[in-house]
CSV table of C-alpha atoms and ligand atoms in Angstrom, one decimal:
chain,number,residue,atom,x,y,z
A,1,UNK,CA,0.2,-0.1,0.2
A,2,UNK,CA,1.8,3.4,-1.1
A,3,UNK,CA,0.2,6.8,0.3
A,4,UNK,CA,1.6,10.4,-1.5
A,5,UNK,CA,0.7,13.1,1.7
A,6,UNK,CA,0.3,16.3,-1.0
A,7,UNK,CA,0.8,20.1,-0.5
A,8,UNK,CA,1.5,19.5,3.5
A,9,UNK,CA,3.3,22.2,5.5
A,10,UNK,CA,6.2,19.9,5.8
A,11,UNK,CA,7.8,20.2,9.6
A,12,UNK,CA,10.9,18.9,11.2
A,13,UNK,CA,12.9,19.6,14.0
A,14,UNK,CA,15.4,21.8,12.1
A,15,UNK,CA,13.0,22.8,8.9
A,16,UNK,CA,9.9,24.0,7.1
A,17,UNK,CA,8.6,23.3,3.7
A,18,UNK,CA,5.8,23.0,2.2
A,19,UNK,CA,5.8,19.4,0.4
A,20,UNK,CA,4.7,15.9,-0.4
A,21,UNK,CA,5.6,12.9,1.6
A,22,UNK,CA,5.3,9.5,-0.1
A,23,UNK,CA,4.6,6.2,2.5
A,24,UNK,CA,4.8,2.6,1.2
A,25,UNK,CA,4.3,0.2,3.6
A,26,UNK,CA,4.8,0.9,6.5
A,27,UNK,CA,8.1,3.5,5.8
A,28,UNK,CA,8.3,7.0,4.4
A,29,UNK,CA,10.2,6.2,1.1
A,30,UNK,CA,10.6,10.3,-0.4
A,31,UNK,CA,9.8,14.0,0.9
A,32,UNK,CA,10.5,16.0,-1.1
A,33,UNK,CA,8.3,19.5,-3.6
A,34,UNK,CA,5.8,18.0,-6.1
A,35,UNK,CA,6.7,14.3,-5.6
A,36,UNK,CA,5.3,12.6,-9.0
A,37,UNK,CA,5.0,9.0,-9.4
A,38,UNK,CA,1.4,6.3,-8.7
A,39,UNK,CA,0.1,5.9,-5.0
A,40,UNK,CA,-2.1,3.6,-3.8
A,41,UNK,CA,-4.2,6.7,-2.2
A,42,UNK,CA,-3.4,10.9,-2.4
A,43,UNK,CA,-3.8,12.8,0.4
A,44,UNK,CA,-4.2,16.6,-0.1
A,45,UNK,CA,-2.8,18.5,2.8
A,46,UNK,CA,-3.0,22.0,1.9
A,47,UNK,CA,-3.0,24.5,4.8
A,48,UNK,CA,-1.9,22.2,6.8
A,49,UNK,CA,1.2,20.7,8.9
A,50,UNK,CA,2.6,18.1,8.6
A,51,UNK,CA,4.2,16.5,11.4
A,52,UNK,CA,6.7,13.8,12.8
A,53,UNK,CA,4.2,12.2,15.2
A,54,UNK,CA,5.0,12.2,19.2
A,55,UNK,CA,7.2,10.0,21.2
A,56,UNK,CA,6.3,10.2,24.8
A,57,UNK,CA,9.3,8.9,26.8
A,58,UNK,CA,7.0,9.3,30.1
A,59,UNK,CA,4.2,7.2,30.7
A,60,UNK,CA,2.9,4.8,33.3
A,61,UNK,CA,0.3,2.1,32.3
A,62,UNK,CA,1.2,0.0,35.0
A,63,UNK,CA,2.0,2.7,37.8
A,64,UNK,CA,0.5,1.2,41.9
A,65,UNK,CA,0.3,3.6,44.5
A,66,UNK,CA,-0.8,2.2,48.0
A,67,UNK,CA,-2.5,-0.3,46.0
A,68,UNK,CA,-4.5,1.5,43.2
A,69,UNK,CA,-3.9,1.0,39.4
A,70,UNK,CA,-4.0,3.4,36.4
A,71,UNK,CA,-6.0,2.9,33.8
A,72,UNK,CA,-3.5,0.5,30.9
A,73,UNK,CA,-2.7,-0.3,27.5
A,74,UNK,CA,-6.5,-0.8,26.4
A,75,UNK,CA,-6.4,3.3,26.4
A,76,UNK,CA,-3.1,3.8,24.4
A,77,UNK,CA,-5.1,5.2,21.8
A,78,UNK,CA,-5.4,8.3,23.8
A,79,UNK,CA,-1.8,8.9,22.6
A,80,UNK,CA,-2.3,8.4,19.0
A,81,UNK,CA,-5.6,10.5,19.1
A,82,UNK,CA,-3.1,13.8,20.5
A,83,UNK,CA,-0.4,13.0,17.6
A,84,UNK,CA,1.9,10.6,20.1
A,85,UNK,CA,2.4,7.5,18.7
A,86,UNK,CA,5.2,5.8,20.1
A,87,UNK,CA,4.9,5.8,24.0
A,88,UNK,CA,7.9,4.9,26.3
A,89,UNK,CA,6.1,2.8,29.7
A,90,UNK,CA,8.1,2.8,33.2
A,91,UNK,CA,7.9,-0.8,34.3
A,92,UNK,CA,8.5,-1.7,37.6
A,93,UNK,CA,10.8,-4.4,38.2
A,94,UNK,CA,9.0,-7.4,40.3
A,95,UNK,CA,10.5,-8.6,43.6
A,96,UNK,CA,12.9,-11.8,43.0
A,97,UNK,CA,12.5,-10.9,39.2
A,98,UNK,CA,14.9,-10.0,36.1
A,99,UNK,CA,14.1,-6.8,35.0
A,100,UNK,CA,13.8,-8.4,31.4
A,101,UNK,CA,11.6,-10.9,32.7
A,102,UNK,CA,9.1,-8.7,34.4
A,103,UNK,CA,8.9,-6.4,31.2
A,104,UNK,CA,8.4,-9.5,29.1
A,105,UNK,CA,6.0,-10.5,31.1
A,106,UNK,CA,4.0,-7.5,31.4
A,107,UNK,CA,4.5,-7.1,27.1
A,108,UNK,CA,2.9,-10.4,26.5
A,109,UNK,CA,0.4,-10.0,28.9
A,110,UNK,CA,-0.4,-6.2,28.5
A,111,UNK,CA,0.9,-4.6,26.4
A,112,UNK,CA,1.0,-6.2,23.4
A,113,UNK,CA,-2.9,-7.2,22.8
A,114,UNK,CA,-4.0,-3.7,23.4
A,115,UNK,CA,-1.3,-1.3,22.3
A,116,UNK,CA,-2.6,1.1,20.0
A,117,UNK,CA,0.4,2.7,20.0
A,118,UNK,CA,4.0,1.6,19.2
A,119,UNK,CA,5.9,1.4,22.7
A,120,UNK,CA,9.4,0.4,24.2
A,121,UNK,CA,9.8,0.2,27.5
A,122,UNK,CA,11.9,1.9,30.9
A,123,UNK,CA,12.8,-0.8,33.5
A,124,UNK,CA,11.9,0.1,37.3
A,125,UNK,CA,14.6,-1.5,39.6
A,126,UNK,CA,12.9,-1.9,42.3
A,127,UNK,CA,14.8,-5.2,44.2
A,128,UNK,CA,18.5,-3.8,44.1
A,129,UNK,CA,20.5,-7.2,44.2
A,130,UNK,CA,24.0,-7.8,43.0
A,131,UNK,CA,22.4,-10.0,40.1
A,132,UNK,CA,19.5,-7.0,38.8
A,133,UNK,CA,23.1,-4.8,38.6
A,134,UNK,CA,24.9,-7.1,36.4
A,135,UNK,CA,22.1,-7.8,34.7
A,136,UNK,CA,21.7,-4.3,33.0
A,137,UNK,CA,24.4,-4.2,30.5
A,138,UNK,CA,22.6,-7.2,28.4
A,139,UNK,CA,19.3,-5.1,28.0
A,140,UNK,CA,19.9,-3.4,24.8
A,141,UNK,CA,20.1,-7.2,23.7
A,142,UNK,CA,16.1,-7.1,24.9
A,143,UNK,CA,15.1,-3.8,23.1
A,144,UNK,CA,15.4,-2.4,27.0
A,145,UNK,CA,18.2,0.6,27.2
A,146,UNK,CA,17.0,2.7,30.2
A,147,UNK,CA,16.5,2.1,33.7
A,148,UNK,CA,15.0,4.5,35.9
A,149,UNK,CA,15.2,4.8,39.5
A,150,UNK,CA,13.4,6.9,42.4
A,151,UNK,CA,14.7,8.8,44.8
A,152,UNK,CA,10.6,9.2,46.2
A,153,UNK,CA,8.4,7.6,47.8
A,154,UNK,CA,10.1,6.7,51.4
A,155,UNK,CA,8.5,3.5,52.5
A,156,UNK,CA,7.1,2.2,48.8
A,157,UNK,CA,8.3,-0.9,47.3
A,158,UNK,CA,9.8,1.5,44.4
A,159,UNK,CA,11.5,3.6,46.2
A,160,UNK,CA,15.7,3.8,46.2
A,161,UNK,CA,18.9,4.8,48.0
A,162,UNK,CA,21.6,6.3,46.7
A,163,UNK,CA,23.9,3.0,46.9
A,164,UNK,CA,21.1,1.7,44.3
A,165,UNK,CA,21.4,4.5,41.9
A,166,UNK,CA,26.1,4.8,42.2
A,167,UNK,CA,25.4,1.1,41.2
A,168,UNK,CA,23.4,1.1,38.9
A,169,UNK,CA,24.9,4.1,37.4
A,170,UNK,CA,27.9,2.5,37.1
A,171,UNK,CA,26.4,-0.8,35.4
A,172,UNK,CA,24.6,1.4,33.1
A,173,UNK,CA,27.8,3.5,31.7
A,174,UNK,CA,29.3,0.9,29.7
A,175,UNK,CA,26.5,-0.4,28.2
A,176,UNK,CA,25.7,2.2,26.8
A,177,UNK,CA,22.5,2.7,28.8
A,178,UNK,CA,21.0,5.7,30.2
A,179,UNK,CA,19.9,6.2,33.7
A,180,UNK,CA,17.2,8.1,34.7
A,181,UNK,CA,16.1,9.6,37.9
A,182,UNK,CA,12.9,10.8,39.5
A,183,UNK,CA,14.7,13.2,41.8
A,184,UNK,CA,13.3,14.4,45.6
A,185,UNK,CA,14.3,14.0,48.7
A,186,UNK,CA,12.2,11.1,49.9
A,187,UNK,CA,13.7,11.4,53.8
A,188,UNK,CA,12.6,15.7,53.6
A,189,UNK,CA,9.2,14.9,52.1
A,190,UNK,CA,8.0,12.4,54.6
A,191,UNK,CA,8.7,14.5,57.6
A,192,UNK,CA,7.3,17.3,56.0
A,193,UNK,CA,4.0,15.2,55.1
A,194,UNK,CA,3.9,14.2,59.2
A,195,UNK,CA,4.4,17.9,60.3
A,196,UNK,CA,1.7,18.9,57.7
A,197,UNK,CA,-0.7,15.5,59.4
A,198,UNK,CA,-0.1,16.1,62.8
A,199,UNK,CA,-1.0,19.9,62.8
A,200,UNK,CA,-4.0,19.0,60.3
A,201,UNK,CA,-3.3,20.0,57.0
A,202,UNK,CA,-4.9,17.0,55.2
A,203,UNK,CA,-6.4,19.0,51.7
A,204,UNK,CA,-4.4,18.6,48.6
A,205,UNK,CA,-2.6,21.9,48.9
A,206,UNK,CA,-0.5,20.6,51.6
A,207,UNK,CA,1.3,18.2,48.7
A,208,UNK,CA,3.0,20.8,47.2
A,209,UNK,CA,3.8,22.4,51.0
A,210,UNK,CA,5.3,19.0,52.3
A,211,UNK,CA,7.4,18.6,48.8
A,212,UNK,CA,9.4,22.8,48.2
A,213,UNK,CA,11.5,23.0,45.2
A,214,UNK,CA,14.6,22.0,47.9
A,215,UNK,CA,13.3,19.1,48.3
A,216,UNK,CA,13.5,18.4,44.7
A,217,UNK,CA,16.9,20.8,44.5
A,218,UNK,CA,18.5,18.9,46.3
A,219,UNK,CA,17.9,15.6,44.9
A,220,UNK,CA,19.2,16.8,41.3
A,221,UNK,CA,22.3,18.1,42.6
A,222,UNK,CA,23.1,14.2,44.4
A,223,UNK,CA,22.0,13.1,41.8
A,224,UNK,CA,24.4,14.6,39.9
A,225,UNK,CA,27.3,14.0,42.0
A,226,UNK,CA,25.9,10.4,42.2
A,227,UNK,CA,26.6,10.7,38.3
A,228,UNK,CA,30.1,12.4,38.5
A,229,UNK,CA,31.7,10.2,41.5
A,230,UNK,CA,30.6,6.7,38.6
A,231,UNK,CA,31.7,8.8,35.8
A,232,UNK,CA,27.8,8.4,33.8
A,233,UNK,CA,25.4,9.9,32.0
A,234,UNK,CA,22.5,10.2,33.9
A,235,UNK,CA,19.1,12.2,32.4
A,236,UNK,CA,17.2,13.7,35.1
A,237,UNK,CA,12.8,13.2,34.4
A,238,UNK,CA,9.7,15.6,35.3
A,239,UNK,CA,11.7,18.7,36.4
A,240,UNK,CA,9.4,21.0,37.1
A,241,UNK,CA,11.2,24.3,38.8
A,242,UNK,CA,13.9,27.4,38.0
A,243,UNK,CA,16.6,26.4,40.4
A,244,UNK,CA,16.4,22.7,39.5
A,245,UNK,CA,16.9,23.4,35.4
A,246,UNK,CA,19.4,25.8,36.5
A,247,UNK,CA,21.0,23.1,38.1
A,248,UNK,CA,21.1,20.5,35.5
A,249,UNK,CA,21.9,23.4,32.8
A,250,UNK,CA,24.2,25.0,35.2
A,251,UNK,CA,26.6,21.1,35.7
A,252,UNK,CA,26.1,20.6,31.7
A,253,UNK,CA,28.0,23.6,31.2
A,254,UNK,CA,30.6,22.2,33.1
A,255,UNK,CA,31.0,19.2,31.1
A,256,UNK,CA,28.6,16.7,33.3
A,257,UNK,CA,26.9,14.1,31.0
A,258,UNK,CA,23.3,15.6,32.7
A,259,UNK,CA,20.5,15.9,31.0
A,260,UNK,CA,16.5,16.2,31.7
A,261,UNK,CA,12.7,17.0,30.4
A,262,UNK,CA,10.2,19.1,31.8
A,263,UNK,CA,6.6,17.6,31.3
A,264,UNK,CA,3.5,19.4,29.9
A,265,UNK,CA,1.5,20.3,33.2
A,266,UNK,CA,4.6,21.9,34.3
A,267,UNK,CA,4.9,24.3,32.0
A,268,UNK,CA,0.9,25.4,32.5
A,269,UNK,CA,-0.3,24.8,35.8
A,270,UNK,CA,0.7,26.0,38.6
A,271,UNK,CA,0.4,24.9,42.7
A,272,UNK,CA,-3.1,27.0,43.7
A,273,UNK,CA,-4.9,24.6,41.1
A,274,UNK,CA,-3.9,22.6,44.0
A,275,UNK,CA,-6.2,24.4,46.2
A,276,UNK,CA,-9.5,24.5,44.0
A,277,UNK,CA,-12.6,23.7,45.8
A,278,UNK,CA,-14.8,19.8,46.4
A,279,UNK,CA,-11.4,18.1,46.0
A,280,UNK,CA,-10.6,19.1,43.0
A,281,UNK,CA,-7.1,20.0,43.8
A,282,UNK,CA,-6.8,15.9,44.1
A,283,UNK,CA,-6.5,15.5,40.3
A,284,UNK,CA,-3.8,17.9,40.3
A,285,UNK,CA,-1.6,15.5,43.0
A,286,UNK,CA,1.9,14.6,41.2
A,287,UNK,CA,4.9,14.3,42.0
A,288,UNK,CA,6.8,17.0,41.7
A,289,UNK,CA,4.2,19.0,42.9
A,290,UNK,CA,3.4,21.8,40.6
A,291,UNK,CA,5.3,25.6,41.0
A,292,UNK,CA,4.1,28.7,40.0
A,293,UNK,CA,4.5,31.0,37.3
A,294,UNK,CA,7.4,31.8,37.4
A,295,UNK,CA,8.8,28.4,37.1
A,296,UNK,CA,6.6,28.2,34.3
A,297,UNK,CA,9.0,31.0,32.3
A,298,UNK,CA,11.7,29.3,33.7
A,299,UNK,CA,10.7,26.4,32.1
A,300,UNK,CA,9.1,27.5,28.0
A,301,UNK,CA,13.2,29.5,28.3
A,302,UNK,CA,14.0,26.5,29.4
A,303,UNK,CA,12.5,23.6,26.5
A,304,UNK,CA,13.1,26.9,23.8
A,305,UNK,CA,16.6,27.3,24.1
A,306,UNK,CA,17.2,23.8,24.9
A,307,UNK,CA,18.4,23.5,28.6
A,308,UNK,CA,15.5,20.4,28.9
A,309,UNK,CA,15.3,18.4,25.9
A,310,UNK,CA,12.2,17.3,25.8
A,311,UNK,CA,9.2,17.2,27.1
A,312,UNK,CA,6.5,14.5,28.1
A,313,UNK,CA,3.1,13.8,29.8
A,314,UNK,CA,4.0,12.1,32.6
A,315,UNK,CA,-0.1,10.3,31.8
A,316,UNK,CA,-1.0,8.5,35.0
A,317,UNK,CA,-4.9,7.5,34.6
A,318,UNK,CA,-5.7,7.2,38.3
A,319,UNK,CA,-9.2,7.7,38.4
A,320,UNK,CA,-11.1,10.9,40.3
A,321,UNK,CA,-14.1,9.2,41.6
A,322,UNK,CA,-12.4,6.7,43.4
A,323,UNK,CA,-8.8,6.8,43.7
A,324,UNK,CA,-7.7,9.8,44.2
A,325,UNK,CA,-10.9,9.9,46.7
A,326,UNK,CA,-9.0,7.5,48.7
A,327,UNK,CA,-6.7,10.8,50.3
A,328,UNK,CA,-9.9,12.4,51.2
A,329,UNK,CA,-9.2,12.5,54.7
A,330,UNK,CA,-5.1,12.4,54.1
A,331,UNK,CA,-3.5,14.3,51.3
A,332,UNK,CA,-0.1,11.4,51.2
A,333,UNK,CA,-3.0,8.4,50.3
A,334,UNK,CA,-3.7,10.8,47.1
A,335,UNK,CA,-2.4,8.8,44.0
A,336,UNK,CA,0.3,10.7,42.5
A,337,UNK,CA,-0.6,11.6,38.8
A,338,UNK,CA,-2.0,13.0,36.1
A,339,UNK,CA,-3.7,11.6,32.8
A,340,UNK,CA,-1.9,14.1,30.1
A,341,UNK,CA,-0.6,12.0,26.8
A,342,UNK,CA,-4.1,13.1,24.5
A,343,UNK,CA,-2.7,16.7,25.4
A,344,UNK,CA,0.7,17.0,25.3
A,345,UNK,CA,0.4,18.6,21.1
A,346,UNK,CA,-2.3,20.7,22.3
A,347,UNK,CA,-1.0,22.2,24.9
A,348,UNK,CA,2.8,22.6,23.9
A,349,UNK,CA,1.1,23.5,20.4
A,350,UNK,CA,-1.7,26.5,22.0
A,351,UNK,CA,0.6,27.5,25.4
A,352,UNK,CA,3.9,27.4,23.1
A,353,UNK,CA,3.8,27.9,19.6
A,354,UNK,CA,1.2,30.3,19.4
A,355,UNK,CA,2.1,32.6,22.3
A,356,UNK,CA,5.9,32.7,20.9
A,357,UNK,CA,7.6,30.8,23.4
A,358,UNK,CA,9.1,27.9,20.8
A,359,UNK,CA,8.8,27.8,17.6
A,360,UNK,CA,6.8,25.1,15.3
A,361,UNK,CA,11.0,23.2,14.7
A,362,UNK,CA,11.5,23.4,18.3
A,363,UNK,CA,7.9,21.9,19.2
A,364,UNK,CA,9.0,18.7,17.4
A,365,UNK,CA,11.9,18.5,18.3
A,366,UNK,CA,10.4,18.9,22.0
A,367,UNK,CA,7.3,16.1,21.1
A,368,UNK,CA,9.1,13.8,19.0
A,369,UNK,CA,12.5,14.4,17.6
A,370,UNK,CA,15.2,14.3,21.1
A,371,UNK,CA,12.7,11.8,22.4
A,372,UNK,CA,13.6,9.2,19.5
A,373,UNK,CA,17.3,9.4,20.5
A,374,UNK,CA,17.3,9.9,23.8
A,375,UNK,CA,16.2,6.7,24.2
A,376,UNK,CA,17.8,5.5,20.6
A,377,UNK,CA,14.6,4.9,18.5
A,378,UNK,CA,16.6,5.5,15.7
A,379,UNK,CA,13.8,4.5,13.0
A,380,UNK,CA,11.2,6.9,14.9
A,381,UNK,CA,10.9,11.0,15.5
A,382,UNK,CA,11.6,12.1,12.0
A,383,UNK,CA,9.8,13.1,8.1
A,384,UNK,CA,12.8,11.5,6.4
A,385,UNK,CA,13.5,8.2,4.1
A,386,UNK,CA,14.0,5.6,5.7
A,387,UNK,CA,11.7,6.5,9.0
A,388,UNK,CA,8.7,5.0,10.2
A,389,UNK,CA,5.5,6.1,8.7
A,390,UNK,CA,3.8,7.7,12.3
A,391,UNK,CA,2.8,11.2,10.9
A,392,UNK,CA,0.1,13.6,12.5
A,393,UNK,CA,-2.1,16.1,10.2
A,394,UNK,CA,-2.2,18.2,12.6
A,395,UNK,CA,-5.6,21.8,11.2
A,396,UNK,CA,-3.6,24.9,13.1
A,397,UNK,CA,-7.1,26.4,12.2
A,398,UNK,CA,-9.5,24.7,14.8
A,399,UNK,CA,-10.4,26.3,17.9
A,400,UNK,CA,-12.2,24.3,20.5
A,401,UNK,CA,-12.3,23.6,24.1
A,402,UNK,CA,-10.2,20.8,25.8
A,403,UNK,CA,-13.0,18.6,27.4
A,404,UNK,CA,-12.7,15.1,29.3
A,405,UNK,CA,-15.3,14.4,26.3
A,406,UNK,CA,-13.2,14.3,23.7
A,407,UNK,CA,-10.5,12.4,25.7
A,408,UNK,CA,-9.8,8.9,25.1
A,409,UNK,CA,-7.4,8.1,28.6
A,410,UNK,CA,-10.0,6.3,30.7
A,411,UNK,CA,-10.8,8.2,33.3
A,412,UNK,CA,-13.5,10.3,34.7
A,413,UNK,CA,-11.0,14.2,34.5
A,414,UNK,CA,-8.9,15.8,32.0
A,415,UNK,CA,-6.6,18.1,33.5
A,416,UNK,CA,-6.4,20.1,31.4
A,417,UNK,CA,-10.4,20.5,31.6
A,418,UNK,CA,-11.9,24.1,30.0
A,419,UNK,CA,-8.1,25.4,28.4
A,420,UNK,CA,-8.5,26.2,24.9
A,421,UNK,CA,-7.0,24.5,22.2
A,422,UNK,CA,-5.4,26.1,19.0
A,423,UNK,CA,-5.1,23.4,16.4
A,424,UNK,CA,-6.3,19.9,16.1
A,425,UNK,CA,-5.1,16.6,14.9
A,426,UNK,CA,-6.8,15.7,11.9
A,427,UNK,CA,-5.4,12.4,10.7
A,428,UNK,CA,-2.5,9.8,12.7
A,429,UNK,CA,-0.2,7.2,10.6
A,430,UNK,CA,0.9,4.6,12.6
A,431,UNK,CA,4.2,3.0,10.3
A,432,UNK,CA,2.4,3.8,7.4
A,433,UNK,CA,-1.1,2.6,9.0
A,434,UNK,CA,-4.6,5.3,9.5
A,435,UNK,CA,-5.0,5.4,12.7
A,436,UNK,CA,-6.9,8.7,12.8
A,437,UNK,CA,-9.6,9.7,10.5
A,438,UNK,CA,-10.9,13.6,9.9
A,439,UNK,CA,-10.5,13.6,14.2
A,440,UNK,CA,-11.8,10.2,15.1
A,441,UNK,CA,-9.6,7.1,16.0
A,442,UNK,CA,-10.3,4.0,14.3
A,443,UNK,CA,-7.3,1.8,15.0
A,444,UNK,CA,-7.5,-1.5,16.9
A,445,UNK,CA,-5.7,-2.6,19.5
A,446,UNK,CA,-3.2,-5.2,18.8
A,447,UNK,CA,-1.9,-1.8,16.2
A,448,UNK,CA,1.0,-0.9,18.5
A,449,UNK,CA,4.3,-2.5,18.1
A,450,UNK,CA,7.8,-3.2,20.2
A,451,UNK,CA,10.4,-1.0,19.6
A,452,UNK,CA,13.9,-2.0,20.2
A,453,UNK,CA,15.3,0.8,21.9
A,454,UNK,CA,19.0,0.5,21.4
A,455,UNK,CA,22.0,1.5,24.1
A,456,UNK,CA,23.7,5.0,23.2
A,457,UNK,CA,20.6,7.4,22.8
A,458,UNK,CA,22.6,10.1,24.9
A,459,UNK,CA,24.8,12.5,22.8
A,460,UNK,CA,27.9,12.0,25.8
A,461,UNK,CA,30.6,11.0,24.5
A,462,UNK,CA,30.5,8.4,22.6
A,463,UNK,CA,29.4,10.2,19.6
A,464,UNK,CA,30.6,7.4,17.0
A,465,UNK,CA,27.9,4.9,18.8
A,466,UNK,CA,24.8,7.3,18.1
A,467,UNK,CA,22.5,5.4,16.5
A,468,UNK,CA,20.5,7.8,14.9
A,469,UNK,CA,21.4,9.7,11.9
A,470,UNK,CA,19.5,13.5,12.6
B,501,URP,O1,3.5,11.4,40.5
B,501,URP,C1,3.5,11.0,39.7
B,501,URP,N1,4.6,12.0,38.7
B,501,URP,N2,3.0,10.1,39.3
B,501,URP,C2,3.6,9.1,38.9
B,501,URP,C3,5.2,8.7,38.9
B,501,URP,C4,6.2,9.2,38.9
B,501,URP,O2,6.8,9.4,40.1
B,501,URP,O3,6.7,9.7,37.4
B,502,ZN,ZN1,8.2,10.1,38.4
B,503,ZN,ZN1,6.2,9.7,36.2
C-alpha cells in the first residue's frame, strides 16, 4: 500500500517547507516538493502541517500507588488521538524477578494484545540485588536501553537509596544504558508530610507544601554528584522548577553529561490548582508538585533554548471519583499522577508555539525528535526517508476547548479541562496505517508494536555509537 500526502507544510526539528511525503508500506520513502508517481491513495494536506508522530518518553500504564493502579494500554488510543505514536512505559521490576523478565511478562500479558501506539520500556529498579545490576549490560540486546530509579516515595516498594543509584550508574555506563531518576529527597518529604498531618493540614494543597522546590533541588544535585562519582551520564525526569533546571544546566555547562525533561503540566499549571475546592485539587496531585507561574516561564525558556531536551506527559490515568478520593482525609494517600498523553501536542502548540515561546521546529524537537534520540529509537521522530511512517496531519485553524468528553484516556477527568485548544490532530499514521481519520480514532488493539530501544541514545562521549542520523 502506498500513500502520497501532498501540499502539506512539513515541519522537522530543523526545517519547514511545503511538500509531499510518500509512504510505502510502513516507511517514508520520499520527501520533497511535487513528488510525481503513482500511489494507491493521495491525500491533500493543503493548509495543514505534517509533523512526525510524537514520542512520549514518560508514561505510566502500570503504575501502582498504595494498591491503586492506573488505566493500562487498553487506553493507549488516547496517545495516538493526540498525535503521539510511540510511548515509553516505566515498568516496575517485580521482587525476585529480573528486569527483562518482568518486562517480558508484562508485555505479553498486558501490552502487546492491547497497544494502539508503538511502545518501548524503561526498567524501574525495585529490587537492587547484585544480579540485577549485573543484568543491566544485557538489557540493550533485548531492546531495553534505559533504567529508572525513584529517589522519592519513601516506604513504597519502588523507592531507591543512593547505593542503588550509584551501582546502577556504574553498571549502565559501559553498556550505553541511560539511568533516569525521579529526583526528590524522600526523607525530607516524609518528615514534612508528617508535620502537615500533625497540624491537621490534610487537603491536597499540602502535597505542594510538603514537597517544596528544595527537596527537588537537593536530590537533583545529589543525583548529579552520584553520576560524577560513577563517571556516567544521567537523565533527570520531570524537572519542575527554575532552580532545578539551573542545576541541570549548570552541571551540563561544566561538562557533566546530565540531561533533563519537563512535562506539559509544569508548563501551564501551578500549585494554586491544588487549592481548587471540593477536592478538585486532588486531580493535580503529581510529583514533584506543581510550582509557580515564574517557574513556568523559566521552563519555557529552558525548553526553547535546549537546556531541557524533551517535554513528556508523565501520563498517569488515575480516576478521581474513586482512586483520588482515597486521600480525602489525608493528602498523602492521594495517588500521585495525572493523565495527559492526549493533550501534549495541543498544549505545546497552543501555549508554546502560538504564544511565541517556542518555534514549530522546537516543538517537533521536544515532542518527537529528541525523545526518539534519547531512547535510541533510530527510526522514529523525524520525517525523512527510511524513517517509520508515523505522521500527524495537523489543522492549525481549528479552535476548541479541552474537554474530558473528547478524551480517550479512560478516566473521569482531564487535567487541562476548559483550557483553550488551538489546532487539531486531524489524521495520524502509525507505520503507514491510518489510525486517526478526520479526528476519529479508527485503529485497533494490537496495532502498536514493541520498538527496540538501542544503546547510547544520549549524546555524551560516544558520538560514533549514536544510533540516529538526525
Ligand atoms: O506523580 C507522578 N509523577 N506519578 C507518576 C510516577 C512518577 O513519579 O513519575
Ligand atoms: Zn516520577
Ligand atoms: Zn512519571
